[in-house]
Amino acid sequence: MPPSDPTAANLSPAQIRERAYDACLVTQAKIMATPRETLREPCRCYARRTIAAMTQDEIAAFRQTGYFNDSARGKALEALDACNLRRPI
Protein backbone atom coordinates (compact mmCIF):
# COMPACT_ATOMS: atom_id res chain seq x y z
CA MET A 1 0.00 0.00 0.00
CA PRO A 2 1.24 3.50 -0.75
CA PRO A 3 1.77 5.82 2.21
CA SER A 4 -1.31 7.55 3.65
CA ASP A 5 -2.41 10.85 2.16
CA PRO A 6 -2.61 13.63 4.78
CA THR A 7 -4.59 15.86 2.38
CA ALA A 8 -7.56 13.47 2.68
CA ALA A 9 -8.13 14.19 6.37
CA ASN A 10 -10.70 16.95 5.91
CA LEU A 11 -12.37 15.95 2.66
CA SER A 12 -16.15 16.06 2.42
CA PRO A 13 -18.00 13.15 0.79
CA ALA A 14 -18.42 15.34 -2.31
CA GLN A 15 -14.66 15.89 -2.46
CA ILE A 16 -14.03 12.17 -2.01
CA ARG A 17 -16.48 11.52 -4.85
CA GLU A 18 -14.54 13.97 -7.03
CA ARG A 19 -11.27 12.18 -6.25
CA ALA A 20 -12.87 8.85 -7.12
CA TYR A 21 -14.16 10.33 -10.38
CA ASP A 22 -10.73 11.70 -11.34
CA ALA A 23 -8.99 8.42 -10.47
CA CYS A 24 -11.57 6.52 -12.49
CA LEU A 25 -10.94 8.65 -15.58
CA VAL A 26 -7.18 8.09 -15.40
CA THR A 27 -7.35 4.37 -14.61
CA GLN A 28 -10.10 3.45 -17.05
CA ALA A 29 -8.53 5.45 -19.89
CA LYS A 30 -5.39 3.34 -19.47
CA ILE A 31 -7.21 0.03 -19.04
CA MET A 32 -9.60 0.57 -21.93
CA ALA A 33 -7.17 2.52 -24.14
CA THR A 34 -9.82 5.12 -24.79
CA PRO A 35 -9.99 8.91 -24.39
CA ARG A 36 -11.05 10.19 -20.97
CA GLU A 37 -13.87 12.18 -22.56
CA THR A 38 -15.70 8.97 -23.44
CA LEU A 39 -15.56 7.84 -19.81
CA ARG A 40 -17.10 10.87 -18.13
CA GLU A 41 -20.58 9.43 -17.59
CA PRO A 42 -19.48 5.91 -16.60
CA CYS A 43 -16.95 7.38 -14.14
CA ARG A 44 -19.58 9.73 -12.71
CA CYS A 45 -21.79 6.69 -12.24
CA TYR A 46 -18.93 4.85 -10.51
CA ALA A 47 -18.00 7.70 -8.18
CA ARG A 48 -21.61 8.47 -7.28
CA ARG A 49 -22.49 4.83 -6.54
CA THR A 50 -19.31 4.12 -4.60
CA ILE A 51 -19.47 7.11 -2.27
CA ALA A 52 -23.24 6.76 -1.76
CA ALA A 53 -22.74 3.15 -0.64
CA MET A 54 -19.95 3.94 1.82
CA THR A 55 -20.66 3.96 5.55
CA GLN A 56 -19.46 6.69 7.90
CA ASP A 57 -16.72 4.32 9.09
CA GLU A 58 -15.55 3.80 5.51
CA ILE A 59 -15.54 7.57 4.92
CA ALA A 60 -13.52 8.01 8.13
CA ALA A 61 -11.08 5.31 7.04
CA PHE A 62 -10.64 7.05 3.69
CA ARG A 63 -9.93 10.33 5.46
CA GLN A 64 -7.22 8.63 7.51
CA THR A 65 -5.43 7.05 4.55
CA GLY A 66 -6.66 8.57 1.30
CA TYR A 67 -7.62 5.07 0.09
CA PHE A 68 -10.68 2.84 0.20
CA ASN A 69 -10.51 0.21 2.94
CA ASP A 70 -11.38 -3.43 2.15
CA SER A 71 -15.14 -3.06 2.62
CA ALA A 72 -15.29 0.17 0.58
CA ARG A 73 -13.12 -1.45 -2.10
CA GLY A 74 -15.74 -4.17 -2.49
CA LYS A 75 -18.40 -1.51 -3.01
CA ALA A 76 -16.17 0.22 -5.56
CA LEU A 77 -15.80 -3.02 -7.52
CA GLU A 78 -19.58 -3.48 -7.51
CA ALA A 79 -19.95 0.08 -8.81
CA LEU A 80 -17.44 -0.61 -11.60
CA ASP A 81 -19.53 -3.58 -12.68
CA ALA A 82 -22.82 -1.66 -12.47
CA CYS A 83 -21.41 1.23 -14.51
CA ASN A 84 -19.93 -1.04 -17.21
CA LEU A 85 -16.33 -0.25 -16.40
CA ARG A 86 -13.43 -2.66 -16.21
CA ARG A 87 -11.96 -3.88 -12.94
CA PRO A 88 -8.31 -2.87 -12.61
CA ILE A 89 -7.31 -6.30 -11.28
Backbone as JSON Lines, residues from 0, in Angstrom:
{"i":0,"aa":"M","n":[0.84,-1.18,0.0],"ca":[0.0,0.0,0.0],"c":[0.88,1.25,0.0]}
{"i":1,"aa":"P","n":[0.51,2.24,-0.79],"ca":[1.24,3.5,-0.75],"c":[1.07,4.18,0.62]}
{"i":2,"aa":"P","n":[1.92,5.12,0.93],"ca":[1.77,5.82,2.21],"c":[0.44,6.57,2.28]}
{"i":3,"aa":"S","n":[-0.03,6.84,3.5],"ca":[-1.31,7.55,3.65],"c":[-1.19,8.96,3.1]}
{"i":4,"aa":"D","n":[-2.34,9.53,2.78],"ca":[-2.41,10.85,2.16],"c":[-2.97,11.85,3.18]}
{"i":5,"aa":"P","n":[-2.14,12.7,3.76],"ca":[-2.61,13.63,4.78],"c":[-3.61,14.66,4.24]}
{"i":6,"aa":"T","n":[-3.64,14.89,2.93],"ca":[-4.59,15.86,2.38],"c":[-6.03,15.34,2.41]}
{"i":7,"aa":"A","n":[-6.22,14.05,2.66],"ca":[-7.56,13.47,2.68],"c":[-8.28,13.69,4.01]}
{"i":8,"aa":"A","n":[-7.58,14.13,5.01],"ca":[-8.13,14.19,6.37],"c":[-9.41,15.01,6.5]}
{"i":9,"aa":"N","n":[-9.54,16.06,5.74],"ca":[-10.7,16.95,5.91],"c":[-11.63,16.97,4.7]}
{"i":10,"aa":"L","n":[-11.54,15.96,3.86],"ca":[-12.37,15.95,2.66],"c":[-13.83,15.64,2.98]}
{"i":11,"aa":"S","n":[-14.72,16.34,2.31],"ca":[-16.15,16.06,2.42],"c":[-16.47,14.86,1.52]}
{"i":12,"aa":"P","n":[-17.62,14.23,1.72],"ca":[-18.0,13.15,0.79],"c":[-18.01,13.61,-0.68]}
{"i":13,"aa":"A","n":[-18.42,14.83,-0.93],"ca":[-18.42,15.34,-2.31],"c":[-16.99,15.43,-2.86]}
{"i":14,"aa":"Q","n":[-16.05,15.82,-2.03],"ca":[-14.66,15.89,-2.46],"c":[-14.07,14.49,-2.66]}
{"i":15,"aa":"I","n":[-14.47,13.56,-1.83],"ca":[-14.03,12.17,-2.01],"c":[-14.59,11.62,-3.31]}
{"i":16,"aa":"R","n":[-15.86,11.94,-3.59],"ca":[-16.48,11.52,-4.85],"c":[-15.72,12.1,-6.04]}
{"i":17,"aa":"E","n":[-15.3,13.34,-5.95],"ca":[-14.54,13.97,-7.03],"c":[-13.19,13.28,-7.23]}
{"i":18,"aa":"R","n":[-12.54,12.92,-6.14],"ca":[-11.27,12.18,-6.25],"c":[-11.49,10.82,-6.92]}
{"i":19,"aa":"A","n":[-12.57,10.15,-6.53],"ca":[-12.87,8.85,-7.12],"c":[-13.15,9.0,-8.62]}
{"i":20,"aa":"Y","n":[-13.86,10.04,-8.97],"ca":[-14.16,10.33,-10.38],"c":[-12.87,10.55,-11.17]}
{"i":21,"aa":"D","n":[-11.98,11.4,-10.66],"ca":[-10.73,11.7,-11.34],"c":[-9.87,10.45,-11.49]}
{"i":22,"aa":"A","n":[-9.78,9.66,-10.42],"ca":[-8.99,8.42,-10.47],"c":[-9.59,7.45,-11.47]}
{"i":23,"aa":"C","n":[-10.89,7.39,-11.53],"ca":[-11.57,6.52,-12.49],"c":[-11.21,6.92,-13.92]}
{"i":24,"aa":"L","n":[-11.27,8.19,-14.23],"ca":[-10.94,8.65,-15.58],"c":[-9.54,8.21,-15.98]}
{"i":25,"aa":"V","n":[-8.57,8.42,-15.1],"ca":[-7.18,8.09,-15.4],"c":[-7.02,6.57,-15.57]}
{"i":26,"aa":"T","n":[-7.52,5.82,-14.6],"ca":[-7.35,4.37,-14.61],"c":[-8.08,3.72,-15.78]}
{"i":27,"aa":"Q","n":[-9.32,4.08,-15.98],"ca":[-10.1,3.45,-17.05],"c":[-9.59,3.84,-18.43]}
{"i":28,"aa":"A","n":[-9.09,5.06,-18.6],"ca":[-8.53,5.45,-19.89],"c":[-7.34,4.56,-20.23]}
{"i":29,"aa":"K","n":[-6.54,4.23,-19.23],"ca":[-5.39,3.34,-19.47],"c":[-5.85,1.92,-19.75]}
{"i":30,"aa":"I","n":[-6.75,1.41,-18.9],"ca":[-7.21,0.03,-19.04],"c":[-7.92,-0.2,-20.37]}
{"i":31,"aa":"M","n":[-8.77,0.75,-20.74],"ca":[-9.6,0.57,-21.93],"c":[-8.97,1.18,-23.19]}
{"i":32,"aa":"A","n":[-7.83,1.86,-23.01],"ca":[-7.17,2.52,-24.14],"c":[-8.14,3.39,-24.93]}
{"i":33,"aa":"T","n":[-8.82,4.24,-24.19],"ca":[-9.82,5.12,-24.79],"c":[-9.67,6.52,-24.2]}
{"i":34,"aa":"P","n":[-10.1,7.55,-24.91],"ca":[-9.99,8.91,-24.39],"c":[-10.84,9.11,-23.13]}
{"i":35,"aa":"R","n":[-10.33,9.91,-22.23],"ca":[-11.05,10.19,-20.97],"c":[-12.45,10.75,-21.23]}
{"i":36,"aa":"E","n":[-12.58,11.55,-22.27],"ca":[-13.87,12.18,-22.56],"c":[-15.0,11.16,-22.7]}
{"i":37,"aa":"T","n":[-14.68,9.99,-23.23],"ca":[-15.7,8.97,-23.44],"c":[-16.08,8.26,-22.14]}
{"i":38,"aa":"L","n":[-15.34,8.53,-21.09],"ca":[-15.56,7.84,-19.81],"c":[-16.2,8.73,-18.76]}
{"i":39,"aa":"R","n":[-16.55,9.94,-19.12],"ca":[-17.1,10.87,-18.13],"c":[-18.35,10.33,-17.44]}
{"i":40,"aa":"E","n":[-19.33,9.91,-18.2],"ca":[-20.58,9.43,-17.59],"c":[-20.38,8.13,-16.81]}
{"i":41,"aa":"P","n":[-19.69,7.13,-17.39],"ca":[-19.48,5.91,-16.6],"c":[-18.69,6.18,-15.31]}
{"i":42,"aa":"C","n":[-17.72,7.07,-15.36],"ca":[-16.95,7.38,-14.14],"c":[-17.77,8.19,-13.15]}
{"i":43,"aa":"R","n":[-18.66,9.04,-13.63],"ca":[-19.58,9.73,-12.71],"c":[-20.47,8.71,-12.01]}
{"i":44,"aa":"C","n":[-20.96,7.77,-12.79],"ca":[-21.79,6.69,-12.24],"c":[-21.01,5.95,-11.15]}
{"i":45,"aa":"Y","n":[-19.78,5.57,-11.46],"ca":[-18.93,4.85,-10.51],"c":[-18.7,5.65,-9.23]}
{"i":46,"aa":"A","n":[-18.3,6.88,-9.36],"ca":[-18.0,7.7,-8.18],"c":[-19.25,7.92,-7.33]}
{"i":47,"aa":"R","n":[-20.35,8.22,-7.98],"ca":[-21.61,8.47,-7.28],"c":[-22.06,7.22,-6.52]}
{"i":48,"aa":"R","n":[-22.05,6.08,-7.19],"ca":[-22.49,4.83,-6.54],"c":[-21.56,4.43,-5.39]}
{"i":49,"aa":"T","n":[-20.27,4.55,-5.62],"ca":[-19.31,4.12,-4.6],"c":[-19.45,4.94,-3.33]}
{"i":50,"aa":"I","n":[-19.44,6.25,-3.46],"ca":[-19.47,7.11,-2.27],"c":[-20.84,7.01,-1.59]}
{"i":51,"aa":"A","n":[-21.91,6.89,-2.35],"ca":[-23.24,6.76,-1.76],"c":[-23.37,5.48,-0.94]}
{"i":52,"aa":"A","n":[-22.65,4.43,-1.34],"ca":[-22.74,3.15,-0.64],"c":[-21.85,3.08,0.6]}
{"i":53,"aa":"M","n":[-20.9,4.0,0.71],"ca":[-19.95,3.94,1.82],"c":[-20.6,4.33,3.15]}
{"i":54,"aa":"T","n":[-20.2,3.64,4.2],"ca":[-20.66,3.96,5.55],"c":[-19.81,5.1,6.11]}
{"i":55,"aa":"Q","n":[-20.25,5.63,7.24],"ca":[-19.46,6.69,7.9],"c":[-18.08,6.16,8.29]}
{"i":56,"aa":"D","n":[-18.01,4.91,8.73],"ca":[-16.72,4.32,9.09],"c":[-15.8,4.22,7.87]}
{"i":57,"aa":"E","n":[-16.35,3.89,6.73],"ca":[-15.55,3.8,5.51],"c":[-15.07,5.18,5.06]}
{"i":58,"aa":"I","n":[-15.93,6.18,5.22],"ca":[-15.54,7.57,4.92],"c":[-14.41,7.98,5.85]}
{"i":59,"aa":"A","n":[-14.56,7.66,7.15],"ca":[-13.52,8.01,8.13],"c":[-12.21,7.3,7.81]}
{"i":60,"aa":"A","n":[-12.28,6.05,7.4],"ca":[-11.08,5.31,7.04],"c":[-10.41,5.94,5.82]}
{"i":61,"aa":"F","n":[-11.21,6.37,4.85],"ca":[-10.64,7.05,3.69],"c":[-9.94,8.33,4.11]}
{"i":62,"aa":"R","n":[-10.55,9.08,5.0],"ca":[-9.93,10.33,5.46],"c":[-8.6,10.08,6.16]}
{"i":63,"aa":"Q","n":[-8.47,8.95,6.81],"ca":[-7.22,8.63,7.51],"c":[-6.11,8.25,6.54]}
{"i":64,"aa":"T","n":[-6.45,7.6,5.44],"ca":[-5.43,7.05,4.55],"c":[-5.4,7.66,3.16]}
{"i":65,"aa":"G","n":[-6.56,8.11,2.68],"ca":[-6.66,8.57,1.3],"c":[-6.99,7.44,0.33]}
{"i":66,"aa":"Y","n":[-7.31,6.25,0.9],"ca":[-7.62,5.07,0.09],"c":[-8.85,4.38,0.64]}
{"i":67,"aa":"F","n":[-9.55,3.64,-0.24],"ca":[-10.68,2.84,0.2],"c":[-10.17,1.67,1.04]}
{"i":68,"aa":"N","n":[-10.86,1.4,2.16],"ca":[-10.51,0.21,2.94],"c":[-11.13,-1.01,2.24]}
{"i":69,"aa":"D","n":[-10.93,-2.2,2.82],"ca":[-11.38,-3.43,2.15],"c":[-12.88,-3.44,1.87]}
{"i":70,"aa":"S","n":[-13.69,-3.02,2.84],"ca":[-15.14,-3.06,2.62],"c":[-15.57,-2.03,1.56]}
{"i":71,"aa":"A","n":[-14.97,-0.85,1.59],"ca":[-15.29,0.17,0.58],"c":[-14.79,-0.27,-0.79]}
{"i":72,"aa":"R","n":[-13.66,-0.96,-0.83],"ca":[-13.12,-1.45,-2.1],"c":[-14.1,-2.42,-2.76]}
{"i":73,"aa":"G","n":[-14.73,-3.26,-1.95],"ca":[-15.74,-4.17,-2.49],"c":[-16.9,-3.41,-3.12]}
{"i":74,"aa":"K","n":[-17.32,-2.33,-2.47],"ca":[-18.4,-1.51,-3.01],"c":[-17.96,-0.81,-4.3]}
{"i":75,"aa":"A","n":[-16.7,-0.41,-4.35],"ca":[-16.17,0.22,-5.56],"c":[-16.16,-0.77,-6.72]}
{"i":76,"aa":"L","n":[-15.8,-2.0,-6.46],"ca":[-15.8,-3.02,-7.52],"c":[-17.22,-3.28,-8.02]}
{"i":77,"aa":"E","n":[-18.18,-3.31,-7.1],"ca":[-19.58,-3.48,-7.51],"c":[-20.02,-2.3,-8.37]}
{"i":78,"aa":"A","n":[-19.59,-1.1,-8.02],"ca":[-19.95,0.08,-8.81],"c":[-19.31,0.02,-10.2]}
{"i":79,"aa":"L","n":[-18.07,-0.45,-10.28],"ca":[-17.44,-0.61,-11.6],"c":[-18.28,-1.52,-12.48]}
{"i":80,"aa":"D","n":[-18.71,-2.63,-11.92],"ca":[-19.53,-3.58,-12.68],"c":[-20.86,-2.94,-13.11]}
{"i":81,"aa":"A","n":[-21.52,-2.26,-12.18],"ca":[-22.82,-1.66,-12.47],"c":[-22.73,-0.55,-13.52]}
{"i":82,"aa":"C","n":[-21.58,0.11,-13.58],"ca":[-21.41,1.23,-14.51],"c":[-20.68,0.82,-15.79]}
{"i":83,"aa":"N","n":[-20.55,-0.49,-15.99],"ca":[-19.93,-1.04,-17.21],"c":[-18.5,-0.57,-17.43]}
{"i":84,"aa":"L","n":[-17.76,-0.56,-16.34],"ca":[-16.33,-0.25,-16.4],"c":[-15.55,-1.52,-16.11]}
{"i":85,"aa":"R","n":[-14.27,-1.49,-16.43],"ca":[-13.43,-2.66,-16.21],"c":[-12.78,-2.62,-14.83]}
{"i":86,"aa":"R","n":[-12.67,-3.78,-14.21],"ca":[-11.96,-3.88,-12.94],"c":[-10.46,-3.78,-13.22]}
{"i":87,"aa":"P","n":[-9.74,-3.05,-12.38],"ca":[-8.31,-2.87,-12.61],"c":[-7.47,-4.1,-12.28]}
{"i":88,"aa":"I","n":[-8.06,-5.1,-11.66],"ca":[-7.31,-6.3,-11.28],"c":[-7.88,-7.53,-11.93]}
